[in-house]
XYZ file of C-alpha atoms in Angstrom:
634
model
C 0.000 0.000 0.000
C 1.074 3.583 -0.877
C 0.431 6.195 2.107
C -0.822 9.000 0.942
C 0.886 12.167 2.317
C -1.029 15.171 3.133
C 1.019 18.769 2.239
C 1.170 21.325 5.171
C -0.408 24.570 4.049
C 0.686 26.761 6.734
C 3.193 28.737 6.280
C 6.962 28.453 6.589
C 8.772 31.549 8.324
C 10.957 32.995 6.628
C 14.628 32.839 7.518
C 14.658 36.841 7.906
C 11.824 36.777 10.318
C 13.271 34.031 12.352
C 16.673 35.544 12.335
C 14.851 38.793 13.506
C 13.079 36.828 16.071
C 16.444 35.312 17.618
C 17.736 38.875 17.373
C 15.338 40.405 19.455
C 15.305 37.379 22.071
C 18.981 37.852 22.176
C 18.781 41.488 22.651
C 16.618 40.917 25.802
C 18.574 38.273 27.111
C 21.725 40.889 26.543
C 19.721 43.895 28.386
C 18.599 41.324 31.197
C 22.892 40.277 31.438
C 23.838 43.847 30.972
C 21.902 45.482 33.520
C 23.901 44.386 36.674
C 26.799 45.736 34.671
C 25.458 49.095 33.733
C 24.457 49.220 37.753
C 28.149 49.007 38.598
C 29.013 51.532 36.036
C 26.953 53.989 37.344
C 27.732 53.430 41.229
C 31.601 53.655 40.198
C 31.819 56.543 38.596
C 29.047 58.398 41.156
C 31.599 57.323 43.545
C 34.584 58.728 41.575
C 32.769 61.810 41.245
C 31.326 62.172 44.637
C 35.172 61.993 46.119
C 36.265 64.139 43.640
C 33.414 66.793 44.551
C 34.550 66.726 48.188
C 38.113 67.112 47.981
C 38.388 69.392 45.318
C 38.714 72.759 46.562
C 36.215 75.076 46.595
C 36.838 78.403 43.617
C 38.583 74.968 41.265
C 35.804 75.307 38.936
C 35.213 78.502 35.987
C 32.196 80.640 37.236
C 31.909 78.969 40.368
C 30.171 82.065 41.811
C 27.716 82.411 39.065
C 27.116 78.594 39.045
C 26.350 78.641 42.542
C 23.739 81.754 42.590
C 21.620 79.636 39.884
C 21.658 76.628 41.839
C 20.852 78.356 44.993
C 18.365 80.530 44.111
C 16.104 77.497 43.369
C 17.544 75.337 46.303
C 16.250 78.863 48.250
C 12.919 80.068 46.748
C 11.685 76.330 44.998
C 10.987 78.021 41.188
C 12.705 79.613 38.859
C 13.756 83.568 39.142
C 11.071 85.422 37.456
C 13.123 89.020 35.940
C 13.052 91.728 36.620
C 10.849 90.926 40.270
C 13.961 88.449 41.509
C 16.641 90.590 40.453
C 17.529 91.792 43.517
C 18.218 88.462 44.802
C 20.771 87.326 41.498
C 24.311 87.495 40.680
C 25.576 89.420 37.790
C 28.329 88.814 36.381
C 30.977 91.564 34.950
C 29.349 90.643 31.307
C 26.041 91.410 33.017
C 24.812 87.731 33.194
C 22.968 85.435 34.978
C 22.950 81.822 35.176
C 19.275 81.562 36.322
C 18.327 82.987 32.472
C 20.162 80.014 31.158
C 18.929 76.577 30.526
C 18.516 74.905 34.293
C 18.410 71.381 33.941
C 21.824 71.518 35.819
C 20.771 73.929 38.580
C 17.256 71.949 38.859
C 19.426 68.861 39.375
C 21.880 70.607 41.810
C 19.284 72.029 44.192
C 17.358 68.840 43.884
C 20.288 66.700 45.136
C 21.609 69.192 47.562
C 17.389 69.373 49.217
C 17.529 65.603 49.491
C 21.045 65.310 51.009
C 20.516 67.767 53.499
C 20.944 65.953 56.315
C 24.423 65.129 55.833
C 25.351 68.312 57.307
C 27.682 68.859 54.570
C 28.372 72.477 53.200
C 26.056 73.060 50.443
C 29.073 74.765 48.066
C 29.690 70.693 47.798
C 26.376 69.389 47.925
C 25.803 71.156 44.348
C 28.806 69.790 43.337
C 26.716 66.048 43.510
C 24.570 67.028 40.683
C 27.437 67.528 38.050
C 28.655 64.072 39.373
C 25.371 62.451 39.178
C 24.508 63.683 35.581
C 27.864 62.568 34.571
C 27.771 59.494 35.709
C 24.423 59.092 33.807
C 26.793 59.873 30.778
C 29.368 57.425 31.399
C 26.574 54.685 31.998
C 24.209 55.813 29.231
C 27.658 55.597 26.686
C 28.130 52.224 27.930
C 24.302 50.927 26.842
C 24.608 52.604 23.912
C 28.611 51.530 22.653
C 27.156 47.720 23.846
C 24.057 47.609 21.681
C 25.471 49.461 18.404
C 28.402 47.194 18.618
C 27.372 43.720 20.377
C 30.053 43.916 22.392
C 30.650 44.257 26.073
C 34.700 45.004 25.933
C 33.693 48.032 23.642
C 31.349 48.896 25.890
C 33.772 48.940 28.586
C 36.539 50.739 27.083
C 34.086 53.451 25.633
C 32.841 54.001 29.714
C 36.717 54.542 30.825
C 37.477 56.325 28.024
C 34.800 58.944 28.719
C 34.960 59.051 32.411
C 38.490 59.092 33.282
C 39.134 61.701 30.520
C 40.648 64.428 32.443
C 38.135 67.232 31.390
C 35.262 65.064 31.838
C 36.432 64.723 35.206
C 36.794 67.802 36.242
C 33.360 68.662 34.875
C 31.958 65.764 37.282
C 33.311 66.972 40.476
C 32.285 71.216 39.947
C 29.107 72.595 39.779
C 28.633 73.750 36.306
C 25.926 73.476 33.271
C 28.382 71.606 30.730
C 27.440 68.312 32.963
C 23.640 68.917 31.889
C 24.979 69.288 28.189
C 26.958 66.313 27.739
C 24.545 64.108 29.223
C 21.685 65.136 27.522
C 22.920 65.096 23.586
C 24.703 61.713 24.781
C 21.151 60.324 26.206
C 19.796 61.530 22.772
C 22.389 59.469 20.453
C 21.760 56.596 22.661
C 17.591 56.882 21.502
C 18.932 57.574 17.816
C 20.875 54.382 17.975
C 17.930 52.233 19.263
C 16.790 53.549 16.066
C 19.412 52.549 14.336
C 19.773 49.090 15.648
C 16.117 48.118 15.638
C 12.222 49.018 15.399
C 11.391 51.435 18.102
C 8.160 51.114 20.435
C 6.558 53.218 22.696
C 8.994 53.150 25.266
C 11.982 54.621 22.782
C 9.514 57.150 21.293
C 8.876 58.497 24.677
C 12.609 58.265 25.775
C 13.536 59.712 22.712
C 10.823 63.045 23.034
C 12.175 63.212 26.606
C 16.276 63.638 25.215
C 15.231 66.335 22.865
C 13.685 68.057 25.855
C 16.608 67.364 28.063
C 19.001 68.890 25.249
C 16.514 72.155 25.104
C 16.512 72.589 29.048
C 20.834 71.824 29.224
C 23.067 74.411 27.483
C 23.169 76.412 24.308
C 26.034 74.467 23.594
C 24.172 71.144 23.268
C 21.442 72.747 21.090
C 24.140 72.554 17.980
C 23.338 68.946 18.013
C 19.134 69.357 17.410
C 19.518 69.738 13.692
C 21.149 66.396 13.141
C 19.179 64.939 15.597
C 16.100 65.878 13.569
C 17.804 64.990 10.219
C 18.500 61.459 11.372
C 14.735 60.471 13.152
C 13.771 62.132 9.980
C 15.595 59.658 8.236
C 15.680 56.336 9.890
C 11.799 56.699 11.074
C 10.500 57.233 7.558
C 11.438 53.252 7.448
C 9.721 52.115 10.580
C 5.961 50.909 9.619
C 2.824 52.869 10.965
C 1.178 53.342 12.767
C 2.740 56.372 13.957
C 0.052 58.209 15.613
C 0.976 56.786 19.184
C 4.621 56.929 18.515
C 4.313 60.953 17.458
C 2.112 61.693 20.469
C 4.335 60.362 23.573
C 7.365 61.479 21.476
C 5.548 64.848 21.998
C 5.064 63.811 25.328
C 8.078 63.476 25.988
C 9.529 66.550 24.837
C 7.040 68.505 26.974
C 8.516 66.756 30.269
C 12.183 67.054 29.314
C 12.166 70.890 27.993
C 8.785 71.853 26.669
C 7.739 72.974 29.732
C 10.722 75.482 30.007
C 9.730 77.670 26.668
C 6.100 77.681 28.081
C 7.100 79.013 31.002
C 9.428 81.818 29.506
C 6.333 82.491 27.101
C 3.857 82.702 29.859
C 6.275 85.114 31.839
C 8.397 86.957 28.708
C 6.160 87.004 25.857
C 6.053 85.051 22.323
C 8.747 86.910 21.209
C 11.174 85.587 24.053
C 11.017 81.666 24.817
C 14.186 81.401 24.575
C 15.356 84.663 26.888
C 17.678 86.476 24.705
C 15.604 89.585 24.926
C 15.494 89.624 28.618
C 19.183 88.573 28.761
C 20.111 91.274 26.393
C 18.210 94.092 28.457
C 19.734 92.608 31.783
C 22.910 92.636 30.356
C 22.757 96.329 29.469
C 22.040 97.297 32.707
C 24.447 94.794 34.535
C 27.391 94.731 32.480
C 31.134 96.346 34.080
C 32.868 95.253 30.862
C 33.926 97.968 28.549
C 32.367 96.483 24.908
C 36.561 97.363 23.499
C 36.825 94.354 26.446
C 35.258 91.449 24.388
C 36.364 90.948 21.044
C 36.745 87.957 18.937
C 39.946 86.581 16.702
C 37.923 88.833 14.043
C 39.400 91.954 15.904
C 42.825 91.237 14.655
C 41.926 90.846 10.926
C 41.611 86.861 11.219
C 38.862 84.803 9.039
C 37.312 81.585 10.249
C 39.424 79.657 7.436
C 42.418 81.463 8.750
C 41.362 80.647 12.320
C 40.653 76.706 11.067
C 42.672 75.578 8.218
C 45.995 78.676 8.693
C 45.895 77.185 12.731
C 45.920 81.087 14.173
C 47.978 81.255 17.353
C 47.346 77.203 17.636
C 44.017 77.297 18.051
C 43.228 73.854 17.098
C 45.578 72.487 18.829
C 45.024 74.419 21.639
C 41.452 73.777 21.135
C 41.642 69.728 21.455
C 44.418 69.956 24.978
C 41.884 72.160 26.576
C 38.919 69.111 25.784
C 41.369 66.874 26.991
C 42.548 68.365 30.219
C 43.327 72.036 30.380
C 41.979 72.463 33.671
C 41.118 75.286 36.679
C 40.632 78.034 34.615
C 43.153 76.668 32.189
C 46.032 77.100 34.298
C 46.458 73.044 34.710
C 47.539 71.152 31.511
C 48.567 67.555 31.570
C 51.417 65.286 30.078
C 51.919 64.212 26.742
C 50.045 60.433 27.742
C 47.142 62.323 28.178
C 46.698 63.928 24.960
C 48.360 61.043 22.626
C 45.719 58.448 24.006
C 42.467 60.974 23.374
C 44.375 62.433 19.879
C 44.124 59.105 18.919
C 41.217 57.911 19.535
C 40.033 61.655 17.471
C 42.128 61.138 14.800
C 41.445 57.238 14.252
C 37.551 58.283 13.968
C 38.155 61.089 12.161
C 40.673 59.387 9.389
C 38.180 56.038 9.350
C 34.883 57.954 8.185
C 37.056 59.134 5.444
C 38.375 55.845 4.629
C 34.587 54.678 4.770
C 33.706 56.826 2.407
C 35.954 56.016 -0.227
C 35.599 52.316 0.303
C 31.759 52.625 -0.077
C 32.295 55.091 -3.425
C 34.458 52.138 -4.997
C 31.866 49.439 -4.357
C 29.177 52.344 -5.359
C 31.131 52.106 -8.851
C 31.869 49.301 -9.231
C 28.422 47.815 -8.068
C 29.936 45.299 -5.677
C 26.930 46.818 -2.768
C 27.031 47.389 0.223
C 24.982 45.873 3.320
C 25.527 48.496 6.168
C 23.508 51.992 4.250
C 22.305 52.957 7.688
C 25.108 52.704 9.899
C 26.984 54.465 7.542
C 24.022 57.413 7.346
C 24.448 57.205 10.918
C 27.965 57.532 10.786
C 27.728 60.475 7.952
C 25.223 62.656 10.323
C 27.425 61.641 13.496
C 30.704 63.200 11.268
C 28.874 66.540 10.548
C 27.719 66.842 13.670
C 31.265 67.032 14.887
C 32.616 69.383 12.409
C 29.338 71.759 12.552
C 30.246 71.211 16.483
C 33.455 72.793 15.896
C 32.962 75.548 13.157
C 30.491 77.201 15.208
C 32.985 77.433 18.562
C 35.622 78.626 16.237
C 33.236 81.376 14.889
C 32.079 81.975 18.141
C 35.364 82.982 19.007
C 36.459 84.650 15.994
C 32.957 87.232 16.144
C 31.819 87.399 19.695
C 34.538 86.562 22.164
C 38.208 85.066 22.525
C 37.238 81.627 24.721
C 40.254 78.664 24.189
C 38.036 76.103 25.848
C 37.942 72.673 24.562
C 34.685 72.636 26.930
C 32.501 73.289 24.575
C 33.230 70.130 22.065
C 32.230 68.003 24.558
C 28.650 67.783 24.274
C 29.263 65.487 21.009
C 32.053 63.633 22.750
C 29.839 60.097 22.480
C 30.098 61.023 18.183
C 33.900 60.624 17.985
C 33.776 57.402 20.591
C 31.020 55.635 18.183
C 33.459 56.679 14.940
C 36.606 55.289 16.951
C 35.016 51.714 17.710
C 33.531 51.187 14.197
C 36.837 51.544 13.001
C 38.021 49.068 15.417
C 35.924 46.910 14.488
C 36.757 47.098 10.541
C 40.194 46.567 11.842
C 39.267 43.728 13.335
C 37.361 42.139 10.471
C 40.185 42.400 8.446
C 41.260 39.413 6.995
C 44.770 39.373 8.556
C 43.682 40.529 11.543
C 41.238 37.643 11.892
C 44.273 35.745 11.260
C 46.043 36.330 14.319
C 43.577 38.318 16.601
C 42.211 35.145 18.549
C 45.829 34.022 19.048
C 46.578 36.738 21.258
C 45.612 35.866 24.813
C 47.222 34.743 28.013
C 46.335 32.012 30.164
C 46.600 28.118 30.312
C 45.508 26.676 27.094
C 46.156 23.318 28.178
C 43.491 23.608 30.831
C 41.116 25.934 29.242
C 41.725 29.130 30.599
C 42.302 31.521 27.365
C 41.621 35.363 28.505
C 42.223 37.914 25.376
C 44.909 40.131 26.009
C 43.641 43.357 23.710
C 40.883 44.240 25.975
C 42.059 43.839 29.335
C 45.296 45.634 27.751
C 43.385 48.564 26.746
C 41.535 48.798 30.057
C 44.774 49.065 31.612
C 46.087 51.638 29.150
C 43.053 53.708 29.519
C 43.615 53.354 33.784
C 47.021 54.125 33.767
C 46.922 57.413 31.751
C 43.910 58.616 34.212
C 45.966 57.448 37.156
C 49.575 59.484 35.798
C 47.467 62.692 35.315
C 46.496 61.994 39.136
C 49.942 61.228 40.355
C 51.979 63.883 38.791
C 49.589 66.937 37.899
C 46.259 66.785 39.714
C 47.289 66.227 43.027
C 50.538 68.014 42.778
C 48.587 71.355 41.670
C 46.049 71.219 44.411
C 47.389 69.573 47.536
C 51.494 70.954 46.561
C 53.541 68.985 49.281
C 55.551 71.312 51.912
C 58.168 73.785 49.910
C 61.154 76.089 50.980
C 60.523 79.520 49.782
C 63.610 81.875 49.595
C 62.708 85.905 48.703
C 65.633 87.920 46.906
C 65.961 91.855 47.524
C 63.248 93.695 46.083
C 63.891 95.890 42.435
C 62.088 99.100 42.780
C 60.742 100.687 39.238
C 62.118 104.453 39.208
C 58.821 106.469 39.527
C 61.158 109.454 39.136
C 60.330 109.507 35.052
C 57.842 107.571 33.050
C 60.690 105.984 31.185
C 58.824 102.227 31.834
C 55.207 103.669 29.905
C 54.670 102.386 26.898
C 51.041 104.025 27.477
C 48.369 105.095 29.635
C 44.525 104.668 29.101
C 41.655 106.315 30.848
C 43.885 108.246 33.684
C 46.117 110.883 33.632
C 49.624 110.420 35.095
C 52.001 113.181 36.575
C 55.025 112.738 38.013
C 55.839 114.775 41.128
C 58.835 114.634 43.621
C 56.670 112.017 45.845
C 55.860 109.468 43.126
C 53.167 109.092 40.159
C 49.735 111.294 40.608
C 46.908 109.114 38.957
C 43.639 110.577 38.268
C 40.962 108.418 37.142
C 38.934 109.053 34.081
C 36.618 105.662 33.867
C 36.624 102.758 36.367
C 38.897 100.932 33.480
C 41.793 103.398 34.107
C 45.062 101.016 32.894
C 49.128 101.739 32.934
C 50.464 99.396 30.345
C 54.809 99.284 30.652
C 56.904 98.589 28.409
C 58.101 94.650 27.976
C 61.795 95.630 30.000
C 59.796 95.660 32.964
C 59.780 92.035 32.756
C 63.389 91.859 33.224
C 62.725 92.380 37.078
C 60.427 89.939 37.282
C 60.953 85.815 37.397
C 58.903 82.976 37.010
C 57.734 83.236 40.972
C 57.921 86.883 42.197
C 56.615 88.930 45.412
C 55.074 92.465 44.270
C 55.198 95.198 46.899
C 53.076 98.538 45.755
C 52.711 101.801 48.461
C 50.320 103.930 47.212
C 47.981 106.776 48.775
C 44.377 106.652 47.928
C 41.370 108.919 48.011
C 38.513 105.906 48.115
C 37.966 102.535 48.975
C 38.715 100.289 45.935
C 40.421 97.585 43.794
C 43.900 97.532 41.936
C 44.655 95.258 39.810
C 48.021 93.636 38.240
C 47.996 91.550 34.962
C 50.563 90.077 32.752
C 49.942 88.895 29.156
C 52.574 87.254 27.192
C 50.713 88.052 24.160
C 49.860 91.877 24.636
C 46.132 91.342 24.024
C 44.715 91.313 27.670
C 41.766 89.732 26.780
C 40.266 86.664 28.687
C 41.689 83.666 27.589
C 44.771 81.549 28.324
C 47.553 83.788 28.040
C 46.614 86.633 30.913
C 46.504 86.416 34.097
C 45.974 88.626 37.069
C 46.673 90.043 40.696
C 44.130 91.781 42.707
C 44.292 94.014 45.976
C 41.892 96.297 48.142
C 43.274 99.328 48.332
C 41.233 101.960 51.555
C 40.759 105.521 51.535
C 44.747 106.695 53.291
C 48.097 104.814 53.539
C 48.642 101.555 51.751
C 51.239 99.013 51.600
C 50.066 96.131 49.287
C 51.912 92.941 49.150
C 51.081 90.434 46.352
C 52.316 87.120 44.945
C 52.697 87.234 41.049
C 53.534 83.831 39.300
C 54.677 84.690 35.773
C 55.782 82.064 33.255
C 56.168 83.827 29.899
C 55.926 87.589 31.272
C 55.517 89.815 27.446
C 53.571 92.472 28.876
C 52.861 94.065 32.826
C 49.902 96.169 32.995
C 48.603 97.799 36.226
C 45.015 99.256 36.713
C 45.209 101.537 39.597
C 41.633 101.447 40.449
C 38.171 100.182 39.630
C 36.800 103.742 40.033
C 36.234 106.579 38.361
C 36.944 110.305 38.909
C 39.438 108.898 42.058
C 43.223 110.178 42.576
C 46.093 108.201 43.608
C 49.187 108.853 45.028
C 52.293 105.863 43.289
C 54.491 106.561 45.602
C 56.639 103.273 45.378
C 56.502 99.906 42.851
C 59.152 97.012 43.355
C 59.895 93.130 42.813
C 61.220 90.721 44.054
C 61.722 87.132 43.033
C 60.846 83.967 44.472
C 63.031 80.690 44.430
C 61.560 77.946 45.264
C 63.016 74.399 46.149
C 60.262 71.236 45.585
C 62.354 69.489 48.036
C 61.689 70.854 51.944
C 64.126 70.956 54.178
C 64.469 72.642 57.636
C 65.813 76.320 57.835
C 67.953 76.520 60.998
C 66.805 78.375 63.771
């Protein structure tokens, strides 16, 4: 007998669907593994940060005055200032700002942590500090979930997280209270949504997440807006392929928004008008009022007749360069740079990225043209809008500070630091997939093969790379520059400038100056009246001196010293400054003056206007001293 055999009509999955369907159970199974590990990210680095917030001391941080008024003012009053009714109780700074018309999400965050920890009895100058360390350790653990699921792979993952939180700058950020925290974290939260889109279909809970980072980057710093566009341009681009419907998607993506930053521009409509959700009206007016700048104070590269290609591409006063150390680690108001293992191992990792999307490119024109295809369109659409964002990133700090203001700081790249990481790893990984490199990759581990025990040596090499860099920036710069160990000082005899002539003025600005038998009568004309000497008076001075002024005063007021090895006096890297109070009689002012390339010495007798002073004696003397104590006799 023949058996018949009956066909089966239903239908056979497709090997797409089923390899989609192990995907996505293998995704879960990964998130389910991962999250212990992302936990102990997170609680490391709060820890790192946390230390580092209570040891470092307090004035470390840029603005810390300014910083601390916007935190405080909500910690104090529970809302947002409302101008002009709380202006009274604000901080201006000399530019006639204030940080509570900025974005708040890190002063919301500061107060919020420093209301909940009050019962620790710690000082609340510190307790602020805990919401820079807890956003950035958001950062570090929201790079970590995003490096692991673009790249299905935990070592990645783990170098990316070290990479990012023991960079020096990133560090610093973490343990001072400051709004670039708010900034990094948020456009880093919002890559991580744009690479679930990447990676796979989105549901609700990504749409919402992803609504919620654009709001985050709104309410976090202007700096972090820069990355909105591309933002836009890629959910514009990798949603279009997602299937509908997308009525529920659009509304809690809307959602979202509203809770992470909508709420902020309906609050500065309600209170400032249409015209002003964003507060550059208000900040504008305030600023008029406020500011103790002269306008010939704040100028740009554009002042001295540079262009932004010159600035760029012709590498004015090496301001690239310059640019990337201060990222890296050009710390406390830039007067702290680091070692050369510092900037070679974050260079790298910039210039790899940076050198592979070009590479990329050309590989995937060449197949393009010769029609060999290519199986990875949207990562590299990812990768395209991640390079531009970098580069638009960078134009428009450099033009900042070629129209508006001189600023050197490396700061402001960083809210696109997870773009470069993401660039860096892919081409890591097309190193690795390289035939030779397939070759001989597996075969180098350490261990016991004859029992079983192989361990790859590149990882756990490049976690120790990435520790040891972090932990020499400790040992001989960080810790040196803020806790110095004991040191034997040794004064010379002081140089006095002959007041007896003007012989040392290269010019005077805002005063008029007359000698007399007695010393140099100053009359103020503005409260910006300055003395600018000629270069020779730098022959007095060292690279550690002790500056003694006596000087007869009509008013209570300030005098200040600066030095400039560039001439410009303008607020950036090469000046810095002395200050003194100077009362209404006799005055003998004694001030330390630490000069490493001294160009230019220019004294401004007084913040005051319409004031006379009496110069009746100016002289220097240098300092030597000897990093090794030892005891004086007695």
């Amino acid at each position: 007998m023949h058996s018949r055999h009956r066909s089966d009509t239903r239908p056979v999955p497709r090997t797409t669907d089923r390899l989609a369907d192990n995907n996505s159970i293998l995704v879960k199974n990964d998130e389910k593994t991962n999250g212990v590990g992302v936990l102990i990210v997170f609680l490391a680095f709060l820890s790192y940060y946390v230390s580092g917030s209570l040891l470092l001391p307090y004035g470390a941080g840029p603005d810390y005055t300014a910083h601390y008024d916007g935190a405080d003012f909500i910690y104090q009053h529970g809302h947002l200032a409302v101008l002009p009714e709380d202006e009274e109780k604000l901080h201006f700074t000399v530019y006639g700002s204030t940080r509570t018309l900025r974005p708040p999400l890190s002063y919301l965050t500061a107060a919020i942590v420093a209301h909940a920890l009050d019962w620790s009895g710690i000082d609340r100058r510190f307790l602020f500090r805990f919401g820079s360390a807890l956003l950035c350790a958001l950062t570090v653990s929201v790079i970590f979930c995003g490096t692991r699921r673009y790249f299905q792979n935990t070592w990645y993952a783990a170098c990316a997280a070290l990479l990012v939180g023991l960079l020096p700058q990133f560090t610093f950020i973490a343990s001072h209270l400051n709004d670039d925290s708010a900034a990094i974290f948020s456009v880093s939260l919002l890559i991580y949504c744009l690479i679930r889109l990447v990676t796979n279909r989105p549901g609700r809970g990504i749409a919402l997440l992803t609504g919620l980072a654009f709001g985050l980057v709104i309410l976090s710093k202007f700096t972090a807006w820069l990355f909105l566009p591309f933002a836009g341009i890629a959910l514009a681009f990798f949603a279009r392929s997602q299937k509908p419907p997308f009525t529920s998607l659009i509304l809690l993506f809307l959602l979202g928004l509203f809770a992470g930053g909508g709420w902020w521009l309906v609050f500065n409509v309600y209170h400032y008008g249409w015209a002003d959700p964003l507060l550059f009206n208000i900040s504008a007016q305030l600023a008029e009022q406020h500011q103790r700048l002269q306008p010939s104070d704040i100028r740009g590269f554009g002042a001295e007749g540079v262009t932004l290609l010159g600035l760029i591409i012709g590498n004015y006063q090496s301001f690239v360069g310059e640019s990337l150390i201060s990222a890296i680690g050009n710390l406390d108001w830039l007067r702290l740079k680091l070692g050369a293992p510092q900037y070679a191992l974050y260079m790298s990792v910039v210039g790899t990225a940076l050198v592979y999307f070009l590479l990329r490119l050309i590989v995937t024109g060449w197949r393009l043209i010769w029609a060999t295809g290519d199986d990875s369109g949207r990562r590299l659409a990812f990768e395209t809008i991640l390079t531009g964002a970098i580069v638009f990133q960078f134009i428009m700090y450099a033009r900042y500070n070629l129209t508006s203001e001189i600023q050197v700081q490396g700061k402001y790249l960083l809210p696109i630091l997870f773009c470069p990481l993401l660039l860096f790893f892919s081409a890591v990984k097309a190193i690795e997939r390289s035939c030779r490199m397939r070759f001989w990759w597996p075969l180098v581990t350490f261990g016991d093969p004859l029992r079983g025990i192989r361990v790859a040596l590149v990882p756990w090499l490049s976690v120790a790379v990435i520790a040891l860099v972090h932990i020499d920036a400790l040992a001989r710069f960080i810790v040196p520059f803020y806790w110095p160990p004991a040191q034997a000082i040794r004064v010379g005899g002081f140089n006095a400038v002959d007041l007896s002539n003007t012989a040392m003025v290269k010019r005077v600005e805002n005063l008029s100056l007359k000698v007399t038998p007695a010393g140099w009568s100053i009359t103020t004309q503005t409260d910006d009246a300055q003395i600018l000497f000629k270069p020779k008076l730098c022959k007095i001075f060292s690279t550690n001196n002790i500056v003694k002024i006596g000087l007869e005063s009509d008013h209570n007021g300030t005098l200040q010293l600066f030095w400039d090895s560039a001439g410009q006096f303008v607020a950036r890297e090469t000046v810095r400054s002395v200050t003194a109070d100077i009362r209404t009689g006799e005055n003998s002012l004694v001030m330390a003056a630490g000069i490493d390339q001294c160009g230019w010495i220019r004294l401004d007798p007084s913040n005051q206007a319409g004031k006379s002073l009496l110069l009746k004696s100016f002289s220097v003397a240098q300092l030597t001293i000897n990093p090794k104590p030892f005891e004086f006799s007695h």
